[in-house]
């Protein structure tokens, strides 16, 4: 029997849009007007490798029991009682409203596993609402955009943990990396193998699993669908996704190729690790850099495989040369693993998988708040923020709300005026101090409240 997940929240936060996204069909009516949904609507959902029953509910509002809104609320309460887990949807652009706080109290009394979903987070307008959601005390929120299909990989991860085991007490934030590492060892790592057409993706996967599982050949574009293949290395399980080759957008004209490209991009979004295969005979082409940028913007752990290394001189794939080239072309993930491999001869395959496991561990890494603020004092003493229009920028406090990838929030005054060069200085120092080579680092800024603003 499939587990049941209820999608709840106040009116017009995007519950039905998320419901449609989860079941893969537009069967729930969606409109900008609040209160369109009144009855519970059920469907069978699939997200990544998860299958579950999902219930769309009416917006939760305070009203008399006998009124229409009261009866709608009763339907929502019945869905919560029936559910194994609850997706509590918020509008990140609107922030936390009194009805959200009242609903949070109801969910605490229901004693069901709750995932806070900050919907409509596709732009910076939703950033403040996402961080406000921590105040509800229901755990780490998941930022998504149901309309634009963003953040669904993070929602998949949160749902998988809730549905795969009984609820447990939350671990201390600073120890979270240790607890999740033990749990993650029992499940396969979702790994997407991507690259330009004919870079050797299918051949590499066949070499890893030791059989001709995927069709290969000299023609470009043989692979169309993203095919999942199970693989185990040194006791660690992987779910490898072979994907279609990604050409420049302007050269994609055929409808079938457009669908294949969309499928490959979806595999990147749902992956935890992305292995980008370059053709060693023509490395670091513009399209390679575009694909790497997509993976990094999605926040995935990235490994570069320099494939067909048997076809080039050994001097071209010397470790020092590869390191310098990678840091030059992809400075936003300085220190990422670059491994020479050959799907044809089997060279470097073990090193490639070991590099993927290593960068996955870094991707999950957390730093304690105390250590982060000691670091902040040190970097400011070494190189203080520049004054802008004669006014000093003050950086006061930093914390890490989440990993996967490592994400930090820095509080201060006039942080919006910080030049890009100083932001890069902070990110590079974080990477070096806390051992975060090769993974994307997200650094957000929040303005501290001015207690004298109203007095002025």
Coordinates of C-alpha atoms in Angstrom, one line a residue:
X1 CA 0.0 0.0 0.0
X2 CA 1.4 3.4 -1.0
X3 CA 2.1 6.0 1.7
X4 CA -0.1 9.1 1.8
X5 CA 1.0 12.7 1.6
X6 CA -1.3 15.6 2.3
X7 CA -0.6 19.0 0.6
X8 CA -1.9 21.7 3.0
X9 CA -1.6 25.4 3.6
X10 CA -3.6 28.7 3.5
X11 CA -5.4 29.7 0.2
X12 CA -3.5 30.7 -2.9
X13 CA 0.0 29.4 -1.9
X14 CA 0.2 27.0 -4.9
X15 CA -1.0 23.7 -3.4
X16 CA -2.9 22.6 -6.5
X17 CA 0.0 23.6 -8.8
X18 CA 2.3 21.4 -6.6
X19 CA -0.3 18.6 -6.7
X20 CA -0.4 18.7 -10.5
X21 CA 3.4 18.7 -10.7
X22 CA 3.6 15.6 -8.4
X23 CA 1.0 13.6 -10.3
X24 CA 2.3 14.8 -13.7
X25 CA -1.2 15.9 -14.9
X26 CA -3.1 19.1 -14.9
X27 CA -6.3 17.7 -13.2
X28 CA -6.6 20.2 -10.3
X29 CA -7.9 23.6 -11.2
X30 CA -5.4 26.4 -10.8
X31 CA -6.2 30.1 -10.6
X32 CA -4.9 33.3 -9.1
X33 CA -8.1 33.6 -7.0
X34 CA -8.0 32.0 -3.6
X35 CA -10.4 29.3 -2.6
X36 CA -10.7 27.5 -6.0
X37 CA -10.1 24.1 -4.3
X38 CA -12.8 23.0 -2.0
X39 CA -12.9 19.2 -1.8
X40 CA -10.0 16.9 -1.3
X41 CA -8.5 15.6 -4.5
X42 CA -6.4 12.5 -4.6
X43 CA -3.9 11.1 -7.1
X44 CA -1.0 8.8 -7.5
X45 CA 2.3 10.7 -7.5
X46 CA 5.8 9.9 -8.5
X47 CA 8.8 12.0 -7.6
X48 CA 12.2 10.6 -8.6
X49 CA 12.1 7.0 -7.4
X50 CA 9.3 7.6 -4.8
X51 CA 5.7 6.6 -5.4
X52 CA 3.0 7.8 -3.0
X53 CA -0.7 8.8 -2.8
X54 CA -1.1 12.6 -2.7
X55 CA -4.1 14.6 -1.4
X56 CA -4.8 18.2 -2.5
X57 CA -6.7 20.1 0.1
X58 CA -8.6 23.4 0.5
X59 CA -6.9 26.4 1.9
X60 CA -7.0 26.4 5.7
X61 CA -8.9 29.4 7.1
X62 CA -10.4 30.2 10.5
X63 CA -14.2 30.0 10.2
X64 CA -17.3 28.7 11.9
X65 CA -17.7 25.0 11.6
X66 CA -21.1 25.2 9.9
X67 CA -19.9 27.6 7.2
X68 CA -18.6 26.6 3.8
X69 CA -15.1 27.6 4.8
X70 CA -15.5 25.6 8.0
X71 CA -16.5 22.5 6.1
X72 CA -13.6 23.0 3.8
X73 CA -11.3 23.2 6.8
X74 CA -12.8 19.9 8.1
X75 CA -11.9 18.2 4.9
X76 CA -8.3 19.5 5.3
X77 CA -8.2 18.2 8.9
X78 CA -9.4 14.8 7.7
X79 CA -6.7 14.7 5.1
X80 CA -4.0 15.4 7.7
X81 CA -5.4 12.7 10.0
X82 CA -5.2 10.2 7.1
X83 CA -1.8 11.2 5.9
X84 CA 1.6 9.6 6.7
X85 CA 3.3 12.9 6.1
X86 CA 2.3 16.5 5.4
X87 CA 3.6 19.1 2.9
X88 CA 3.0 22.5 4.5
X89 CA 3.1 24.9 1.6
X90 CA 3.9 28.6 2.1
X91 CA 4.1 31.5 -0.3
X92 CA 7.7 32.6 0.0
X93 CA 7.1 35.9 -1.8
X94 CA 4.3 36.9 0.7
X95 CA 6.3 35.7 3.7
X96 CA 4.9 34.3 6.9
X97 CA 1.3 35.5 7.7
X98 CA -0.7 35.0 10.9
X99 CA -2.7 32.2 9.2
X100 CA 0.5 30.3 8.5
X101 CA 1.5 30.5 12.2
X102 CA -2.0 29.3 13.2
X103 CA -1.7 26.4 10.8
X104 CA 1.7 25.5 12.1
X105 CA 0.2 25.2 15.6
X106 CA -2.5 22.9 14.2
X107 CA 0.2 20.7 12.5
X108 CA 2.2 20.4 15.7
X109 CA -0.9 19.2 17.6
X110 CA -1.5 16.6 14.8
X111 CA 1.9 15.0 15.5
X112 CA 2.6 14.1 11.9
X113 CA 5.9 14.4 10.0
X114 CA 5.8 17.8 8.4
X115 CA 7.9 19.2 5.5
X116 CA 7.7 23.0 5.2
X117 CA 7.6 23.9 1.5
X118 CA 8.5 27.5 0.6
X119 CA 6.8 27.7 -2.8
X120 CA 7.2 30.5 -5.4
X121 CA 11.0 30.8 -4.6
X122 CA 12.1 31.1 -8.2
X123 CA 13.4 34.7 -7.7
X124 CA 15.1 36.8 -5.0
X125 CA 11.6 38.0 -4.0
X126 CA 11.1 34.7 -2.2
X127 CA 14.4 34.6 -0.4
X128 CA 13.3 36.5 2.7
X129 CA 10.1 34.4 3.1
X130 CA 12.2 31.2 2.9
X131 CA 14.4 32.3 5.8
X132 CA 11.3 33.4 7.8
X133 CA 10.0 29.9 7.5
X134 CA 12.6 28.7 9.9
X135 CA 10.7 30.7 12.6
X136 CA 7.8 28.2 12.5
X137 CA 9.9 25.6 14.3
X138 CA 8.9 22.8 11.9
X139 CA 12.4 22.0 10.6
X140 CA 14.4 23.2 7.6
X141 CA 12.1 24.4 4.8
X142 CA 12.5 23.3 1.2
X143 CA 12.5 26.1 -1.4
X144 CA 10.7 25.2 -4.6
X145 CA 8.8 26.7 -7.5
X146 CA 6.0 24.2 -8.4
X147 CA 5.1 26.3 -11.5
X148 CA 8.6 26.4 -12.8
X149 CA 9.6 22.9 -11.6
X150 CA 12.5 24.1 -9.5
X151 CA 13.7 22.6 -6.2
X152 CA 11.9 19.3 -6.8
X153 CA 15.1 17.3 -6.2
X154 CA 15.4 18.8 -2.7
X155 CA 11.7 18.0 -2.1
X156 CA 12.4 14.4 -3.2
X157 CA 15.2 14.2 -0.7
X158 CA 13.1 15.5 2.2
X159 CA 10.1 13.2 1.3
X160 CA 12.4 10.2 0.9
X161 CA 13.8 10.6 4.4
X162 CA 10.3 11.0 5.9
X163 CA 8.6 8.1 4.1
X164 CA 11.5 5.7 4.3
X165 CA 11.6 5.5 8.1
X166 CA 9.7 6.3 11.3
X167 CA 10.0 9.9 12.6
X168 CA 13.0 10.5 14.8
X169 CA 14.1 13.4 16.9
X170 CA 15.9 16.1 15.0
X171 CA 19.7 16.0 15.3
X172 CA 21.7 19.0 16.4
X173 CA 22.4 21.1 13.4
X174 CA 26.1 20.9 13.8
X175 CA 26.0 17.1 14.0
X176 CA 23.5 16.6 11.1
X177 CA 26.2 15.8 8.6
X178 CA 27.3 12.8 10.7
X179 CA 23.8 11.4 11.2
X180 CA 22.8 11.7 7.5
X181 CA 26.0 10.2 6.3
X182 CA 25.3 6.9 8.1
X183 CA 21.7 6.8 6.7
X184 CA 22.8 7.7 3.2
X185 CA 25.2 4.8 3.0
X186 CA 22.2 2.4 2.8
X187 CA 20.7 3.9 -0.3
X188 CA 22.0 4.4 -3.8
X189 CA 23.6 7.7 -4.8
X190 CA 21.8 9.3 -7.7
X191 CA 24.5 10.0 -10.3
X192 CA 23.9 11.6 -13.7
X193 CA 26.5 11.1 -16.4
X194 CA 26.2 14.0 -18.8
X195 CA 28.1 15.6 -21.6
X196 CA 28.1 16.6 -25.3
X197 CA 27.0 14.0 -27.9
X198 CA 29.5 11.2 -28.5
X199 CA 31.6 12.0 -25.4
X200 CA 31.4 8.3 -24.4
X201 CA 28.7 8.3 -21.7
X202 CA 27.1 5.0 -22.5
X203 CA 30.4 3.3 -23.1
X204 CA 31.7 4.5 -19.7
X205 CA 28.6 3.2 -17.9
X206 CA 28.9 -0.2 -19.7
X207 CA 32.5 -0.4 -18.6
X208 CA 31.6 0.4 -15.0
X209 CA 28.9 -2.2 -14.7
X210 CA 30.8 -4.8 -16.7
X211 CA 28.1 -5.5 -19.4
X212 CA 26.7 -4.1 -22.6
X213 CA 23.6 -2.7 -20.9
X214 CA 23.4 0.4 -23.1
X215 CA 23.5 0.7 -26.8
X216 CA 26.7 2.4 -28.0
X217 CA 28.3 3.3 -31.3
X218 CA 30.2 5.9 -33.2
X219 CA 27.1 7.8 -34.2
X220 CA 26.2 10.8 -32.0
X221 CA 22.8 10.9 -30.3
X222 CA 22.1 7.2 -29.8
X223 CA 20.9 7.7 -26.3
X224 CA 17.5 9.5 -26.1
X225 CA 16.0 8.6 -22.7
X226 CA 17.6 9.0 -19.3
X227 CA 18.2 5.3 -18.5
X228 CA 18.8 4.3 -14.8
X229 CA 21.4 1.6 -14.1
X230 CA 22.2 0.1 -10.7
X231 CA 25.9 -0.2 -9.8
X232 CA 27.9 -1.1 -6.7
X233 CA 31.4 -0.1 -5.9
X234 CA 33.3 -1.1 -2.7
X235 CA 29.9 -1.7 -0.9
X236 CA 28.5 1.7 -2.0
X237 CA 25.4 1.6 -4.2
X238 CA 24.9 4.0 -7.1
X239 CA 22.0 4.7 -9.4
X240 CA 23.7 5.8 -12.6
X241 CA 21.6 7.8 -15.2
X242 CA 22.8 7.7 -18.8
X243 CA 21.6 10.8 -20.5
X244 CA 21.2 12.2 -24.1
X245 CA 24.1 14.3 -25.4
X246 CA 23.5 18.0 -24.9
X247 CA 24.1 20.2 -27.9
X248 CA 23.9 24.0 -28.1
X249 CA 20.3 25.2 -27.9
X250 CA 20.5 26.8 -31.4
X251 CA 21.4 23.5 -33.0
X252 CA 18.4 21.6 -31.4
X253 CA 15.6 21.6 -34.0
X254 CA 14.1 18.1 -33.9
X255 CA 11.2 17.7 -31.4
X256 CA 12.4 14.3 -30.2
X257 CA 15.9 15.8 -29.5
X258 CA 14.2 18.6 -27.5
X259 CA 12.4 16.0 -25.4
X260 CA 15.7 14.2 -24.9
X261 CA 17.5 17.3 -23.8
X262 CA 14.6 18.1 -21.3
X263 CA 15.0 14.6 -19.9
X264 CA 18.7 15.0 -19.5
X265 CA 18.2 18.3 -17.7
X266 CA 15.7 16.7 -15.5
X267 CA 18.2 14.0 -14.6
X268 CA 20.7 16.7 -13.5
X269 CA 18.0 18.3 -11.3
X270 CA 17.2 15.0 -9.6
X271 CA 20.9 13.9 -9.3
X272 CA 23.1 14.3 -6.2
X273 CA 26.3 13.8 -8.2
X274 CA 26.9 14.9 -11.8
X275 CA 29.7 13.3 -13.7
X276 CA 30.5 15.6 -16.7
X277 CA 32.4 13.7 -19.4
X278 CA 34.7 15.7 -21.6
X279 CA 36.2 14.4 -24.8
X280 CA 40.0 14.5 -24.1
X281 CA 40.6 15.1 -27.8
X282 CA 38.5 18.3 -27.8
X283 CA 38.2 19.3 -24.1
X284 CA 36.8 22.5 -22.5
X285 CA 34.5 23.5 -25.4
X286 CA 31.9 26.2 -24.8
X287 CA 29.1 23.6 -24.5
X288 CA 31.1 21.7 -21.8
X289 CA 31.2 24.8 -19.7
X290 CA 27.5 25.5 -20.2
X291 CA 26.6 22.0 -19.0
X292 CA 28.9 22.4 -16.0
X293 CA 27.3 25.7 -15.2
X294 CA 23.8 24.1 -15.3
X295 CA 24.9 21.5 -12.8
X296 CA 26.5 24.0 -10.5
X297 CA 23.5 26.3 -10.6
X298 CA 21.3 23.4 -9.6
X299 CA 23.6 22.9 -6.6
X300 CA 24.9 19.4 -7.6
X301 CA 28.2 17.9 -6.7
X302 CA 30.3 17.9 -9.8
X303 CA 33.1 15.6 -11.0
X304 CA 34.9 16.0 -14.4
X305 CA 35.8 12.8 -16.3
X306 CA 38.4 13.4 -19.0
X307 CA 37.2 10.6 -21.2
X308 CA 39.1 9.0 -24.2
X309 CA 42.4 9.6 -22.4
X310 CA 43.9 6.6 -24.3
X311 CA 43.7 8.8 -27.5
X312 CA 45.9 11.7 -26.3
X313 CA 49.5 12.1 -25.2
X314 CA 50.0 11.5 -21.4
X315 CA 51.4 15.1 -21.0
X316 CA 47.9 16.4 -22.0
X317 CA 46.3 14.6 -19.0
X318 CA 49.0 15.2 -16.4
X319 CA 47.3 15.9 -13.0
X320 CA 48.9 19.4 -12.6
X321 CA 47.8 20.4 -16.1
X322 CA 44.2 19.2 -15.6
X323 CA 44.0 21.0 -12.2
X324 CA 45.1 24.3 -13.7
X325 CA 42.7 24.0 -16.7
X326 CA 39.7 23.1 -14.5
X327 CA 40.3 26.0 -12.1
X328 CA 40.7 28.4 -15.0
X329 CA 37.6 27.4 -16.9
X330 CA 35.3 26.7 -13.8
X331 CA 36.5 29.0 -11.0
X332 CA 33.0 28.8 -9.4
X333 CA 33.9 25.2 -8.3
X334 CA 37.6 25.6 -7.7
X335 CA 39.2 22.3 -6.7
X336 CA 36.6 19.9 -8.3
X337 CA 37.9 16.4 -9.1
X338 CA 39.2 16.0 -12.6
X339 CA 39.9 12.3 -13.5
X340 CA 41.4 10.9 -16.7
X341 CA 39.3 7.9 -17.8
X342 CA 38.7 5.7 -20.7
X343 CA 35.5 3.8 -21.2
X344 CA 37.1 1.7 -23.9
X345 CA 40.1 0.5 -21.9
X346 CA 38.7 0.8 -18.3
X347 CA 41.5 3.2 -17.2
X348 CA 40.6 5.5 -14.3
X349 CA 37.2 4.1 -13.6
X350 CA 37.9 3.3 -9.9
X351 CA 39.4 6.7 -9.4
X352 CA 36.3 8.3 -11.0
X353 CA 33.9 6.6 -8.6
X354 CA 36.1 7.3 -5.6
X355 CA 36.2 11.0 -6.6
X356 CA 32.4 11.0 -6.8
X357 CA 32.0 9.6 -3.3
X358 CA 34.6 12.1 -2.0
X359 CA 32.9 15.1 -3.5
X360 CA 29.5 13.8 -2.3
X361 CA 30.9 13.9 1.3
X362 CA 32.1 17.5 0.8
X363 CA 28.7 18.4 -0.6
X364 CA 27.0 17.2 2.6
X365 CA 29.5 19.0 4.9
X366 CA 28.4 21.4 7.6
X367 CA 30.3 23.9 9.7
X368 CA 29.3 24.9 13.3
X369 CA 27.9 28.4 13.8
X370 CA 30.7 29.1 16.4
X371 CA 33.4 28.2 13.9
X372 CA 31.8 30.2 11.1
X373 CA 31.7 33.4 13.3
X374 CA 35.3 32.9 14.4
X375 CA 36.1 32.7 10.6
X376 CA 34.1 35.9 9.9
X377 CA 36.0 37.9 12.5
X378 CA 39.3 36.7 11.0
X379 CA 38.5 37.6 7.4
X380 CA 37.2 41.0 8.4
X381 CA 40.4 41.7 10.4
X382 CA 42.4 40.6 7.4
X383 CA 40.4 42.5 4.8
X384 CA 37.5 44.6 6.0
X385 CA 34.6 45.4 3.7
X386 CA 35.1 48.5 1.6
X387 CA 33.2 51.7 2.4
X388 CA 30.5 52.6 -0.1
X389 CA 29.5 56.3 -0.7
X390 CA 31.4 57.1 2.5
X391 CA 29.3 54.6 4.6
X392 CA 30.8 51.5 6.3
X393 CA 29.4 48.1 5.5
X394 CA 29.2 46.0 8.7
X395 CA 29.1 42.2 8.7
X396 CA 27.8 40.9 12.0
X397 CA 26.9 37.2 12.0
X398 CA 26.9 34.1 9.7
X399 CA 25.2 30.8 9.9
X400 CA 24.8 27.7 7.7
X401 CA 21.1 26.8 7.4
X402 CA 21.7 23.8 5.1
X403 CA 24.1 21.6 3.2
X404 CA 23.7 19.9 -0.2
X405 CA 25.2 22.2 -1.4
X406 CA 26.8 24.2 1.6
X407 CA 24.7 27.3 1.9
X408 CA 25.4 30.2 4.2
X409 CA 23.5 33.3 5.3
X410 CA 25.5 36.4 6.4
X411 CA 23.7 39.2 8.3
X412 CA 24.9 42.8 8.3
X413 CA 24.2 46.4 7.3
X414 CA 24.2 47.6 3.7
X415 CA 25.2 44.1 2.5
X416 CA 23.4 44.8 -0.8
X417 CA 26.2 47.3 -1.6
X418 CA 29.0 44.7 -1.2
X419 CA 31.1 44.5 -4.4
X420 CA 31.3 41.2 -6.2
X421 CA 35.0 41.1 -5.6
X422 CA 34.5 41.0 -1.9
X423 CA 31.8 38.4 -2.2
X424 CA 34.2 36.2 -4.1
X425 CA 36.8 36.8 -1.4
X426 CA 34.4 35.5 1.2
X427 CA 33.4 32.5 -0.9
X428 CA 37.0 31.5 -1.6
X429 CA 37.9 31.9 2.0
X430 CA 35.0 29.7 3.1
X431 CA 36.1 27.1 0.6
X432 CA 39.7 27.1 1.8
X433 CA 39.0 27.3 5.6
X434 CA 36.2 24.7 5.8
X435 CA 37.5 22.3 3.2
X436 CA 34.9 22.7 0.5
X437 CA 36.8 22.2 -2.8
X438 CA 34.9 21.4 -5.9
X439 CA 31.3 22.1 -4.8
X440 CA 29.1 25.1 -5.4
X441 CA 28.8 27.4 -2.3
X442 CA 25.8 29.6 -1.8
X443 CA 26.2 32.8 0.2
X444 CA 23.1 34.9 0.8
X445 CA 23.0 38.2 2.6
X446 CA 20.4 39.6 4.9
X447 CA 20.1 43.1 6.1
X448 CA 20.0 43.6 9.9
X449 CA 17.1 45.6 11.3
X450 CA 17.8 49.2 12.1
X451 CA 16.3 49.9 15.6
X452 CA 16.4 53.7 14.9
X453 CA 14.7 53.6 11.5
X454 CA 11.3 54.7 12.8
X455 CA 12.8 57.3 15.1
X456 CA 14.3 59.0 12.1

